[in-house]
Short mmCIF file of C-alpha atoms and ligand atoms in Angstrom, two decimals:
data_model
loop_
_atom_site.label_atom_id
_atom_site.label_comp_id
_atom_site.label_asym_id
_atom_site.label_seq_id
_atom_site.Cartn_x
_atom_site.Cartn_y
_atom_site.Cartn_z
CA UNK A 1 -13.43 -24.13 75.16
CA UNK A 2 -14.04 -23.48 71.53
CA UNK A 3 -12.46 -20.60 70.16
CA UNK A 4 -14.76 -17.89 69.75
CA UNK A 5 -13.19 -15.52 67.47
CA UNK A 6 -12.03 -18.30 65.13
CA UNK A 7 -11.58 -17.19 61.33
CA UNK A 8 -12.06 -20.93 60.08
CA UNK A 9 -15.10 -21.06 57.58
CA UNK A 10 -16.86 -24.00 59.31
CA UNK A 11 -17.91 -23.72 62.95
CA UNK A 12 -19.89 -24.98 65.25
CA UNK A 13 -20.94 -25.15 69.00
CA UNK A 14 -23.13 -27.93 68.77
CA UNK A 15 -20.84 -31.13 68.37
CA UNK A 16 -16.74 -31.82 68.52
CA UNK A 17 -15.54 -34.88 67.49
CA UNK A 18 -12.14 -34.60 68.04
CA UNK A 19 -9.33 -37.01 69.29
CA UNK A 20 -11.45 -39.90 69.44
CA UNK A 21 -14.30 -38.16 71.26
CA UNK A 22 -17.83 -37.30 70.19
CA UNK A 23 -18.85 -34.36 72.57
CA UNK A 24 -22.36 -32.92 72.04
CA UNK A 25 -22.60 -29.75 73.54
CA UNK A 26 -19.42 -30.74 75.61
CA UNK A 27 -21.26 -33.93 76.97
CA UNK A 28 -19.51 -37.24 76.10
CA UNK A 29 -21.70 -38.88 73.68
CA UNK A 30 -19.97 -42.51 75.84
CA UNK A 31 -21.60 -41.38 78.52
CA UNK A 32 -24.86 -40.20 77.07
CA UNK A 33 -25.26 -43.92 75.48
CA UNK A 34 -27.70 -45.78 77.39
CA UNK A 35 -27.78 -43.20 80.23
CA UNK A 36 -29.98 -40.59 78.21
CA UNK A 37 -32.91 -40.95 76.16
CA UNK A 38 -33.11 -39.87 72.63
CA UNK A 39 -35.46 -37.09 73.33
CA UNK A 40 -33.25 -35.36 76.63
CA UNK A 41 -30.12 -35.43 73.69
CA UNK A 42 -32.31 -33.97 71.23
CA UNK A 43 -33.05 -31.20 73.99
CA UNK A 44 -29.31 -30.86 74.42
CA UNK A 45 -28.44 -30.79 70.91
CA UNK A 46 -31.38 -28.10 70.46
CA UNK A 47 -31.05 -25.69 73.37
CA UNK A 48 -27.54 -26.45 74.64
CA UNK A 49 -28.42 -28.20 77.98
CA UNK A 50 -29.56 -31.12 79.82
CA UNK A 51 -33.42 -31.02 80.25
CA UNK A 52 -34.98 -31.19 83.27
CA UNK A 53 -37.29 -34.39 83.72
CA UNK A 54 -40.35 -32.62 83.19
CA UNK A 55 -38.56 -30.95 80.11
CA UNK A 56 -37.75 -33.99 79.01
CA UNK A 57 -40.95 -35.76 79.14
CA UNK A 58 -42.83 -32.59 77.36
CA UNK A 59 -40.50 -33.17 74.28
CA UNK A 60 -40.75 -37.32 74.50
CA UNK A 61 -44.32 -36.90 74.49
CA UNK A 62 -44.76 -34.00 71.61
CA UNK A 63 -42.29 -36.70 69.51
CA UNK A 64 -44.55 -39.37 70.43
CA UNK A 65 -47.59 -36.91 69.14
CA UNK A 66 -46.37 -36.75 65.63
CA UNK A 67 -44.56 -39.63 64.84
CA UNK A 68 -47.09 -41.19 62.72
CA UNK A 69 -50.92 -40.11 61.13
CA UNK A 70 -51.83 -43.01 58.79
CA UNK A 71 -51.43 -43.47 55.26
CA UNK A 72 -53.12 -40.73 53.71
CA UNK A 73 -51.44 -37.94 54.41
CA UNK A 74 -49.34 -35.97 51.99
CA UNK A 75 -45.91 -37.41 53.90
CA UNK A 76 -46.99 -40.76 53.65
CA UNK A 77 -48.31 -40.47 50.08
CA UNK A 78 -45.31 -39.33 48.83
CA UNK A 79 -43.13 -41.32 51.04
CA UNK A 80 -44.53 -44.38 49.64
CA UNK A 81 -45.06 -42.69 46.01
CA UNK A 82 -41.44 -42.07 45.67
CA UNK A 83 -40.64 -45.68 46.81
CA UNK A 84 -43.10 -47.14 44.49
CA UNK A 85 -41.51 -45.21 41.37
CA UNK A 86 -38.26 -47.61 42.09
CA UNK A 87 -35.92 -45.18 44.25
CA UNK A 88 -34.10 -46.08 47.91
CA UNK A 89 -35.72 -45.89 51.03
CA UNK A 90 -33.78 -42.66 52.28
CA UNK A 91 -34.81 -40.98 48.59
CA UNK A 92 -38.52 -41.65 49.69
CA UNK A 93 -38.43 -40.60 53.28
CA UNK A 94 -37.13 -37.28 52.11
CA UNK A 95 -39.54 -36.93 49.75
CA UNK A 96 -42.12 -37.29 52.77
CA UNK A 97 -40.26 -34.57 54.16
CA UNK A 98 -40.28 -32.49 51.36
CA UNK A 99 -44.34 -32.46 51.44
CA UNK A 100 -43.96 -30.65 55.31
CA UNK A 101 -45.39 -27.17 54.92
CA UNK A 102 -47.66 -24.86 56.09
CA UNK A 103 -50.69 -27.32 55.60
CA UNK A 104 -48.79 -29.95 57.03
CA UNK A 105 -46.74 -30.31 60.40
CA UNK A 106 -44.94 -26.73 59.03
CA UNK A 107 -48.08 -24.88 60.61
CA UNK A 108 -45.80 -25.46 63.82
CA UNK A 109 -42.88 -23.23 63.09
CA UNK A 110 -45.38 -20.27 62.04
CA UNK A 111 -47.92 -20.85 64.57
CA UNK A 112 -44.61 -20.55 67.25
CA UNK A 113 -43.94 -17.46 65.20
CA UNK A 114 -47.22 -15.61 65.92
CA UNK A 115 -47.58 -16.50 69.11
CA UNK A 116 -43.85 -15.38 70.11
CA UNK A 117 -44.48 -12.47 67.95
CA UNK A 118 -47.21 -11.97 70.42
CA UNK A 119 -45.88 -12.66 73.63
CA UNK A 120 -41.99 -12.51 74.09
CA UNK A 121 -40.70 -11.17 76.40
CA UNK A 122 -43.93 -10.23 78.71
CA UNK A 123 -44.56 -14.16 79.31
CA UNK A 124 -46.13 -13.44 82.78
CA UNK A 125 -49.09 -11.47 81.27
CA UNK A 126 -52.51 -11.29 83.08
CA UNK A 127 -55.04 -13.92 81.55
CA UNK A 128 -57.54 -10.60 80.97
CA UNK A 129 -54.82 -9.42 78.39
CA UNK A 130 -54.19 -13.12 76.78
CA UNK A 131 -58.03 -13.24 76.46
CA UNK A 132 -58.01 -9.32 74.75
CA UNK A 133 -54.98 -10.75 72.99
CA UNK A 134 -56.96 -13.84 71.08
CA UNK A 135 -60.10 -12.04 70.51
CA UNK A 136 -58.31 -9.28 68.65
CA UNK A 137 -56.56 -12.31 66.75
CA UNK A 138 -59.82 -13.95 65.89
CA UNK A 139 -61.27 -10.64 64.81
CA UNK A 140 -58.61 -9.79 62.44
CA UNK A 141 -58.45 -13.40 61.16
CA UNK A 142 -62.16 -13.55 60.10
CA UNK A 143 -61.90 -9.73 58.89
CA UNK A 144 -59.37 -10.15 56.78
CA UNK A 145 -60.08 -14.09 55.61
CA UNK A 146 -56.26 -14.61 57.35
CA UNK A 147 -55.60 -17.74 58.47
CA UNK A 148 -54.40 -18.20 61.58
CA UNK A 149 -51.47 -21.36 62.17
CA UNK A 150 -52.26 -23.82 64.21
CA UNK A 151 -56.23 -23.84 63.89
CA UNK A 152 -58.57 -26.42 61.69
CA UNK A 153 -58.38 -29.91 60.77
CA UNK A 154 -59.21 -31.92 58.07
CA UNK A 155 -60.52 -34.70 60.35
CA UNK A 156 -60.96 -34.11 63.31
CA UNK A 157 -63.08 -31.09 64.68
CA UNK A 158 -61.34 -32.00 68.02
CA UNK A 159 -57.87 -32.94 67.50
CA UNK A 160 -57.10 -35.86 70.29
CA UNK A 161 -53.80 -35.38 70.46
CA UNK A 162 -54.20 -31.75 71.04
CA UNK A 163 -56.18 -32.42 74.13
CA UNK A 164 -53.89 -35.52 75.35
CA UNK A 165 -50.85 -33.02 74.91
CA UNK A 166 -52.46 -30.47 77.07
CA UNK A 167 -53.04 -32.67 79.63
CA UNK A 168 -49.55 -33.90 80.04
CA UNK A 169 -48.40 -30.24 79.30
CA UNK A 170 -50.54 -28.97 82.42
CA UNK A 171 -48.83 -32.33 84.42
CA UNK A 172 -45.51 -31.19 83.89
CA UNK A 173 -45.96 -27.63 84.31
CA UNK A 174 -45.88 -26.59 80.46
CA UNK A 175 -49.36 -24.62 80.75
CA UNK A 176 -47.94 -21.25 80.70
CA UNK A 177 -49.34 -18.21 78.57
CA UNK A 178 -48.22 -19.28 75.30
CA UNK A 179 -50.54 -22.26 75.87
CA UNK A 180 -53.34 -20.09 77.23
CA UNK A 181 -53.23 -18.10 74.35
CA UNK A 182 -53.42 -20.66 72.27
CA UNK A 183 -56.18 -22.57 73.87
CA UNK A 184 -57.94 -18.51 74.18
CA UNK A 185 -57.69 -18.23 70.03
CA UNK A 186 -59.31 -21.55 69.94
CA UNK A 187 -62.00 -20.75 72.33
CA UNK A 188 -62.54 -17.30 70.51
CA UNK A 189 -63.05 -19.39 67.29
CA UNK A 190 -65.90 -21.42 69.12
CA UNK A 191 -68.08 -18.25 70.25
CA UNK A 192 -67.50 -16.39 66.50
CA UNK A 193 -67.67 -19.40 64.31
CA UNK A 194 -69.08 -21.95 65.99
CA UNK A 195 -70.18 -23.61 62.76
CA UNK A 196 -66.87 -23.50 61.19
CA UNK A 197 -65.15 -25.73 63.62
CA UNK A 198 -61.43 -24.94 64.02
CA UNK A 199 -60.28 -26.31 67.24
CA UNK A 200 -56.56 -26.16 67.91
CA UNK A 201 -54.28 -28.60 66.08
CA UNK A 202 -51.66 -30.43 67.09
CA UNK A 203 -48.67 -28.34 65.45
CA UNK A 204 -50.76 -25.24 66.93
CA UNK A 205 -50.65 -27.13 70.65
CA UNK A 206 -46.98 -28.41 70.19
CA UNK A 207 -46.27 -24.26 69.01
CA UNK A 208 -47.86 -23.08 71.95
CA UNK A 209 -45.59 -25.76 74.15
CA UNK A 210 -42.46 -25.36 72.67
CA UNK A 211 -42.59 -21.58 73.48
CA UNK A 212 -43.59 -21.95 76.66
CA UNK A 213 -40.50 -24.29 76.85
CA UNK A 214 -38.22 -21.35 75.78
CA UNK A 215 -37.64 -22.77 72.23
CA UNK A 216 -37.27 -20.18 68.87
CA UNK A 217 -40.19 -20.86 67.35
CA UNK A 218 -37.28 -21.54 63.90
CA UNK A 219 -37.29 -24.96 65.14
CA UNK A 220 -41.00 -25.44 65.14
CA UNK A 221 -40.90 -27.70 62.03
CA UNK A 222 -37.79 -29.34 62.71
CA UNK A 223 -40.11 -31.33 65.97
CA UNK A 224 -42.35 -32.35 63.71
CA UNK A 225 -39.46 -33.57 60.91
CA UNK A 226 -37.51 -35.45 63.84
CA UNK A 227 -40.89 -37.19 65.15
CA UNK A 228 -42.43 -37.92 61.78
CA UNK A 229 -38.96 -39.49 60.24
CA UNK A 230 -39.63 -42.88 62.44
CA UNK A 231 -43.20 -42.63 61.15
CA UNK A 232 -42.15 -42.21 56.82
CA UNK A 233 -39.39 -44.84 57.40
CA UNK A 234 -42.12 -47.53 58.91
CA UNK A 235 -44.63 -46.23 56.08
CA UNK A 236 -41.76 -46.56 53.11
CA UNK A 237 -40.75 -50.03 54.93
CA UNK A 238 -44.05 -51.46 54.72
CA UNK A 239 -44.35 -50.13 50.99
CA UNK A 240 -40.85 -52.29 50.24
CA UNK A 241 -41.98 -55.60 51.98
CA UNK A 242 -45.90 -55.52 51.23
CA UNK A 243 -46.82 -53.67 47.56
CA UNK A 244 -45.14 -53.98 44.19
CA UNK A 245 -43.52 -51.42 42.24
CA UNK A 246 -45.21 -48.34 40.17
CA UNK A 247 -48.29 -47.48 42.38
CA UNK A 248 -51.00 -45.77 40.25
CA UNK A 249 -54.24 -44.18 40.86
CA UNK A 250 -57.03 -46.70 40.55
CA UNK A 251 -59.50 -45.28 37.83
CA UNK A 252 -62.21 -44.34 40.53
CA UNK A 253 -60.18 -41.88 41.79
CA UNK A 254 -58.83 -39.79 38.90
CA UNK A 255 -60.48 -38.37 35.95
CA UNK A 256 -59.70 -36.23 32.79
CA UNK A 257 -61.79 -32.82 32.53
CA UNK A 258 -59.16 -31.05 30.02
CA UNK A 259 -60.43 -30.83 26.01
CA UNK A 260 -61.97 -33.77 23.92
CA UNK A 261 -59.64 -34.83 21.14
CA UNK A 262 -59.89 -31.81 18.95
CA UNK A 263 -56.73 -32.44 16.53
C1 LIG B 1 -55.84 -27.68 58.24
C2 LIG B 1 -56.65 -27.02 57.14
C3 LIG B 1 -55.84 -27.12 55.83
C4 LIG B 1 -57.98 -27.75 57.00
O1 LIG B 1 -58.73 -27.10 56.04
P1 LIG B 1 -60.26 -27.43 55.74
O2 LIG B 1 -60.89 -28.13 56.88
O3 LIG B 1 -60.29 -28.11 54.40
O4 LIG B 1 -60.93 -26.02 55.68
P2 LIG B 1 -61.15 -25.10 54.40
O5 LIG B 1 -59.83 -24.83 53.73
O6 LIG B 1 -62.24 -25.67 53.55
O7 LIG B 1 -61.68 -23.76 55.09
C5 LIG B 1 -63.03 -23.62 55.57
C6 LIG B 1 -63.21 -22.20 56.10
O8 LIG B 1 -62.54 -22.07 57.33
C7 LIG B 1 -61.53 -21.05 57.24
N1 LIG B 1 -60.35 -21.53 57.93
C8 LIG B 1 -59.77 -22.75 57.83
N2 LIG B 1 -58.69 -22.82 58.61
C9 LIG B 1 -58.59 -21.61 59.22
C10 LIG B 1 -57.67 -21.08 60.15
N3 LIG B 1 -56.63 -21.80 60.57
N4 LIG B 1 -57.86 -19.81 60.57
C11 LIG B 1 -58.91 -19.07 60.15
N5 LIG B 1 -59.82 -19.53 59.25
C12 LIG B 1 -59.65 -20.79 58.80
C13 LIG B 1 -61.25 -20.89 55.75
O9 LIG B 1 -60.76 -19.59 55.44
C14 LIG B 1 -62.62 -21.14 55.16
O10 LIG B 1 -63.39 -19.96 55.30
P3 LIG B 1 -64.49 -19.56 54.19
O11 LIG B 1 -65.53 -20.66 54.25
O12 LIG B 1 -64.99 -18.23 54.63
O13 LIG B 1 -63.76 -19.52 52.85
C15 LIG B 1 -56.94 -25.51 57.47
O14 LIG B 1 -57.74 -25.44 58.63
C16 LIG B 1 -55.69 -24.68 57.62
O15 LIG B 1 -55.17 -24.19 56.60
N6 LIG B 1 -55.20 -24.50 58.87
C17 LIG B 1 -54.01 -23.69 59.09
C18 LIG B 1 -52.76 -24.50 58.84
C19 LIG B 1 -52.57 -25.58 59.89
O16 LIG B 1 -52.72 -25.35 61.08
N7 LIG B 1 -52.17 -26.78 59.44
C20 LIG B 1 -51.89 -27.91 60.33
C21 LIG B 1 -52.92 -28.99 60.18
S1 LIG B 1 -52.73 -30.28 61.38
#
């Protein structure tokens, strides 16, 4: 047992390795070596315990949602921007990091936020209140030009993964009211702006899900940074073996609109 009213300046519950022994969260990390999938340790590492199976297939498949969305997003730009400009591979993948905000896979951590900020702590409400709940959301997003986390896509005006991740969410049990909510908000969105088309994202689906799975919504971004890691080192990897150094914008897609020469 670690000692809980320890003076010492650096603590932590989450991993000993003392002696010879790795214990995360007191579980040998021997015996967790081909006996446990990545995605039940990062559940133990997270919330402190062993996942259930169905817990542990909700997080394997929101990982598997986000590890990867092509080359063009910010991530991968910058990922393979920072390679290009002659630094190491683990320089560029946190660069791709770096780019992770509100726009992009961040919307999860304040997306989790509302909707906890919403819910906790009456998580059996009646689906009559989650559906008052969302329209009063909607209402007060469009009145007050707010946006709301989680909502709106650059692509996609129905994000497939959203509706593959509700499916398996349902499957497993993982359908509670945080995802009702969210699914209400983005119904709420279709009857008051049906033109505008903001269906429910995937960090807005994986917020819902991860508070229905009991997580602080704190962590929200650190899903999407543990999923999309595998997908920025392949990205910066193919940059090494396939392009040459110093990447620059092709003249098509970049222009000058500043002052003519004028000294
Ligand atoms: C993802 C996102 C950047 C895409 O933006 P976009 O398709 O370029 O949309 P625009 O920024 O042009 O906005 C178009 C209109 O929809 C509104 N809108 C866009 N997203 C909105 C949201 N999440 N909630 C409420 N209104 C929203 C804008 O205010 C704008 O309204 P206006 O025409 O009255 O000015 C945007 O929807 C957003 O900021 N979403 C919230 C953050 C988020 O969930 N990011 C994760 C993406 S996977």
């Amino acid at each position: 047992m670690s000692e809980i009213n320890s003076q010492k300046e650096w603590r932590t519950a989450v991993t000993s390795n003392q002696d010879g022994k790795i214990l995360i969260r007191g579980y040998n990390l021997d015996n967790l070596i081909g006996n446990k999938s990545y995605a039940e340790v990062c559940f133990l590492l997270l919330k402190g315990e062993m996942p259930t199976v169905n817990e542990a297939k909700m997080l394997d498949a929101i990982f598997v949602s986000c590890i990867d969305a092509g080359i063009a997003t910010p991530s991968s730009v910058a990922a393979r921007t920072v390679f290009s400009g002659g630094n190491s591979l683990n320089a560029a993948v946190a660069g791709g990091i770096l780019t992770l905000g509100d726009a992009h896979g961040g919307a999860i951590e304040k997306s989790a936020k509302m909707f906890q900020d919403y819910i906790k702590g009456r998580e059996d409400i009646k689906d009559e209140y989650i559906k008052e709940t969302a329209k009063d959301m909607v209402d007060d997003a469009l009145k007050n030009k707010k946006r709301l986390p989680g909502y709106g896509h650059k692509l996609h005006t129905v994000d497939p993964r959203t509706k593959r991740l509700l499916d398996v969410a349902g499957d497993l049990n993982f359908g509670g009211s945080y995802v009702n909510l969210a699914v209400a908000i983005a119904d709420e969105f279709k009857v008051k702006k049906p033109e505008r088309k903001l269906p429910l994202n995937v960090d807005g689906c994986i917020a819902a899900i991860i508070s229905d799975m009991g997580f602080d919504y704190r962590l929200g971004k650190g899903f999407f940074i543990i999923a999309r890691s595998c997908g920025l080192v392949g990205q910066v990897f193919e940059e090494w073996m396939r392009e040459k150094p110093f990447r620059r914008l092709a003249p098509n897609l970049h222009e000058y609109d500043g002052m003519p020469e004028r000294g």
